[in-house]
Amino acid sequence: TQLLEQSPQFLSIQEGENLTVYCNSSSVFSSLQWYRQEPGEGPVLLVTVVTGGEVKKLKRLTFQFGDARKDSSLHITAAQPGDTGLYLCAGGTDSSYKLIFGSGTRLLVRP
Amino acid sequence: SQTIHQWPATLVQPVGSPLSLECTVEGTSNPNLYWYRQAAGRGLQLLFYSVGIGQISSEVPQNLSASRPQDRQFILSSKKLLLSDSGFYLCAAGWGQGIYEQYFGPGTRLTVT
């Protein structure tokens, strides 16, 4: 059974601080997605990474796919209260129509 | 662009009553469709998925069922709700296999009393 473990589960930081969220697995994925979800809403796709070692930037967010395509990280620089939410990683494989979701990291950025 | 519609947005139902949640997709045809349930502040539990009309795969044994009567319509049903069915239900659509994204609807908050 493929699993994605996210850490930390919860993070509370002050505005302006940097943070990193991790998504780890013992399995290889052909793609990995990151989503952000706000309370009472559906998750919104932030990025997809497909190549080992790939780095993508979205404003203050930097996403990296591990060289072996088993792990990924999300780094936020100078966090803002608008970054508050639940961050979910999800992995896909060539043999499946399903995504494997991590359990999520709840981020609170205090003004 | 793809838009996923879900209704109702919120629902309060007594134990033992039936359930019908609907999801429709705008945009590219032949989507793969998914029903997830999410406990408060946690990750997503896949309930059902469908790769075509009338094709349903169940991931978790439960008293829920799903149907796909049309290409872009996905329905989640129950004949008799349990308290444990309460939660946030999300419909998602994706295209392809392996390297693809899923797009989510706004969700339905179900409270079983």
Coordinates of C-alpha atoms in Angstrom, one line a residue:
Chain A
T1 CA 0.0 0.0 0.0
Q2 CA 1.4 3.4 -1.0
L3 CA 1.4 6.0 1.7
L4 CA 2.4 9.7 1.8
E5 CA 3.5 11.0 5.2
Q6 CA 3.3 14.8 5.7
S7 CA 5.2 16.7 8.4
P8 CA 4.6 18.6 10.5
Q9 CA 0.9 18.0 11.0
F10 CA 0.4 21.5 12.4
L11 CA 2.5 24.6 12.2
S12 CA 1.9 28.0 13.9
I13 CA 4.3 30.8 12.9
Q14 CA 4.6 34.6 13.0
E15 CA 4.1 36.6 9.9
G16 CA 7.4 37.0 8.0
E17 CA 8.9 33.7 9.1
N18 CA 10.0 31.0 6.7
L19 CA 8.7 27.4 6.8
T20 CA 9.1 24.0 5.1
V21 CA 6.5 21.3 4.8
Y22 CA 7.6 17.7 3.9
C23 CA 5.9 14.9 2.1
N24 CA 7.6 11.5 2.2
S25 CA 7.0 8.0 0.9
S26 CA 8.8 4.8 0.4
S27 CA 7.1 4.5 -3.0
V28 CA 8.0 6.1 -6.3
F29 CA 5.5 8.5 -7.8
S30 CA 5.2 9.6 -11.4
S31 CA 3.8 13.0 -10.4
L32 CA 3.2 14.9 -7.2
Q33 CA 0.7 17.6 -6.6
W34 CA 0.4 20.2 -3.8
Y35 CA -3.0 21.7 -2.9
R36 CA -4.1 24.3 -0.5
Q37 CA -7.5 24.2 1.2
E38 CA -9.2 26.9 3.2
P39 CA -12.0 26.0 5.7
G40 CA -15.3 25.0 4.1
E41 CA -13.8 25.0 0.6
G42 CA -12.4 22.4 -1.8
P43 CA -8.7 22.0 -2.2
V44 CA -7.1 24.2 -4.9
L45 CA -4.2 22.9 -6.9
L46 CA -0.9 24.9 -6.4
V47 CA 1.6 22.9 -8.5
T48 CA 2.4 19.6 -10.2
V49 CA 6.0 18.2 -10.3
V50 CA 6.9 15.3 -12.5
T51 CA 10.7 15.1 -12.9
G52 CA 13.1 14.0 -10.2
G53 CA 14.9 17.0 -8.7
E54 CA 12.5 19.4 -10.3
V55 CA 12.0 22.8 -8.5
K56 CA 9.1 25.1 -9.2
K57 CA 8.4 28.5 -7.8
L58 CA 5.1 30.2 -7.3
K59 CA 5.8 33.7 -5.9
R60 CA 7.0 33.0 -2.3
L61 CA 6.4 29.2 -2.5
T62 CA 9.1 26.9 -3.7
F63 CA 8.3 23.2 -4.5
Q64 CA 10.8 20.5 -4.9
F65 CA 10.5 16.9 -6.1
G66 CA 13.1 14.5 -4.7
D67 CA 15.6 13.0 -7.0
A68 CA 14.2 9.5 -6.6
R69 CA 10.6 10.9 -6.9
K70 CA 9.7 9.5 -3.4
D71 CA 9.5 12.8 -1.6
S72 CA 8.7 16.5 -2.0
S73 CA 8.9 19.7 0.0
L74 CA 7.1 23.0 0.1
H75 CA 9.0 26.0 1.3
I76 CA 7.3 29.3 2.0
T77 CA 9.4 32.4 2.4
A78 CA 8.2 35.4 4.5
A79 CA 4.8 33.8 5.3
Q80 CA 1.7 36.0 5.3
P81 CA -1.6 35.5 7.0
G82 CA -3.1 34.7 3.6
D83 CA -1.0 31.6 3.5
T84 CA -3.0 30.1 6.3
G85 CA -4.7 26.9 5.4
L86 CA -4.4 23.1 5.0
Y87 CA -1.6 22.0 2.7
L88 CA -2.0 18.6 1.0
C89 CA 0.4 16.7 -1.1
A90 CA -0.8 13.9 -3.4
G91 CA 1.1 11.4 -5.6
G92 CA 0.1 9.7 -8.8
T93 CA 1.4 6.6 -10.5
D94 CA 1.3 5.5 -14.1
S95 CA -0.7 2.4 -13.2
S96 CA -3.5 4.1 -11.4
Y97 CA -6.3 6.6 -11.9
K98 CA -6.1 7.5 -8.2
L99 CA -4.1 10.0 -6.3
I100 CA -2.6 9.1 -2.9
F101 CA -3.1 12.0 -0.5
G102 CA -1.0 12.9 2.5
S103 CA -2.8 13.6 5.8
G104 CA -2.2 17.3 5.4
T105 CA -0.3 20.1 7.2
R106 CA -2.4 22.8 8.9
L107 CA -0.6 26.1 8.7
L108 CA -1.5 29.2 10.8
V109 CA 0.3 32.4 10.1
R110 CA -0.3 34.9 12.9
P111 CA -0.2 38.7 12.0
Chain B
S1 CA -11.0 25.5 -17.8
Q2 CA -12.7 22.9 -15.6
T3 CA -15.5 23.8 -13.1
I4 CA -16.9 21.3 -10.6
H5 CA -20.3 22.0 -9.2
Q6 CA -21.6 20.3 -6.1
W7 CA -25.0 20.6 -4.3
P8 CA -26.3 21.1 -1.8
A9 CA -23.6 23.1 -0.1
T10 CA -24.8 22.0 3.4
L11 CA -27.2 19.3 4.5
V12 CA -28.6 18.3 7.9
Q13 CA -30.3 14.9 7.8
P14 CA -31.6 12.6 10.6
V15 CA -30.2 9.1 11.1
G16 CA -31.9 6.6 8.8
S17 CA -32.9 9.0 6.2
P18 CA -31.7 8.7 2.5
L19 CA -29.0 10.8 0.9
S20 CA -28.3 12.1 -2.6
L21 CA -25.4 14.4 -3.3
E22 CA -24.8 15.5 -6.9
C23 CA -21.7 16.6 -8.7
T24 CA -21.5 17.9 -12.3
V25 CA -18.5 18.9 -14.3
E26 CA -18.0 21.6 -16.9
G27 CA -15.2 21.5 -19.4
T28 CA -13.4 18.7 -21.1
S29 CA -15.4 15.5 -21.6
N30 CA -14.5 12.0 -20.4
P31 CA -13.3 13.0 -16.9
N32 CA -12.4 10.5 -14.2
L33 CA -14.6 11.4 -11.3
Y34 CA -14.0 10.9 -7.6
W35 CA -15.9 11.2 -4.3
Y36 CA -13.9 11.9 -1.2
R37 CA -14.8 12.4 2.5
Q38 CA -12.8 14.6 4.8
A39 CA -12.8 14.7 8.6
A40 CA -12.3 18.1 10.2
G41 CA -8.9 19.4 9.4
R42 CA -7.6 16.1 8.0
G43 CA -6.7 14.5 4.8
L44 CA -9.0 13.0 2.1
Q45 CA -10.5 9.6 2.2
L46 CA -11.3 8.3 -1.3
L47 CA -14.8 6.7 -1.4
F48 CA -15.5 6.0 -5.0
Y49 CA -14.1 6.7 -8.4
S50 CA -15.3 6.3 -12.0
V51 CA -13.5 6.2 -15.3
G52 CA -16.6 6.1 -17.4
I53 CA -20.4 6.1 -17.5
G54 CA -21.8 3.3 -15.4
Q55 CA -18.3 2.3 -14.1
I56 CA -17.9 2.6 -10.4
S57 CA -15.0 1.5 -8.2
S58 CA -15.5 1.4 -4.4
E59 CA -12.6 2.0 -2.1
V60 CA -14.2 1.7 1.3
P61 CA -16.9 -0.7 2.4
Q62 CA -19.8 1.3 3.8
N63 CA -23.5 2.1 3.4
L64 CA -22.8 4.6 0.7
S65 CA -23.1 4.0 -3.1
A66 CA -22.2 6.0 -6.2
S67 CA -23.6 6.2 -9.7
R68 CA -22.6 7.9 -12.9
P69 CA -25.6 8.2 -15.1
Q70 CA -24.0 10.7 -17.5
D71 CA -20.4 11.5 -18.6
R72 CA -20.2 14.6 -16.4
Q73 CA -22.5 13.7 -13.5
F74 CA -21.6 11.8 -10.4
I75 CA -24.0 11.0 -7.6
L76 CA -23.3 9.8 -4.1
S77 CA -26.2 8.1 -2.3
S78 CA -27.3 6.3 0.8
K79 CA -30.5 4.5 1.6
K80 CA -30.1 5.0 5.4
L81 CA -27.6 7.5 6.9
L82 CA -25.5 6.7 10.0
L83 CA -24.1 9.2 12.4
S84 CA -20.7 8.2 11.2
D85 CA -21.6 9.5 7.7
S86 CA -21.2 13.1 8.9
G87 CA -18.4 14.9 7.2
F88 CA -17.3 17.1 4.3
Y89 CA -17.8 15.5 1.0
L90 CA -15.8 16.5 -2.0
C91 CA -16.2 15.7 -5.7
A92 CA -13.2 15.9 -8.0
A93 CA -12.4 15.4 -11.6
G94 CA -9.2 14.5 -13.4
W95 CA -8.2 13.6 -16.9
G96 CA -5.6 10.9 -17.8
Q97 CA -3.7 8.4 -15.7
G98 CA -0.5 8.8 -13.7
I99 CA 0.5 12.4 -14.4
Y100 CA -2.5 14.5 -14.0
E101 CA -4.2 16.9 -11.6
Q102 CA -7.5 16.7 -9.9
Y103 CA -9.9 19.6 -9.7
F104 CA -12.2 19.8 -6.7
G105 CA -15.7 21.1 -6.2
P106 CA -16.7 23.4 -3.3
G107 CA -17.8 20.5 -1.1
T108 CA -20.9 19.5 0.8
R109 CA -21.0 19.7 4.6
L110 CA -23.2 16.8 5.8
T111 CA -24.4 16.6 9.4
V112 CA -26.3 13.5 10.4
T113 CA -28.3 14.1 13.6

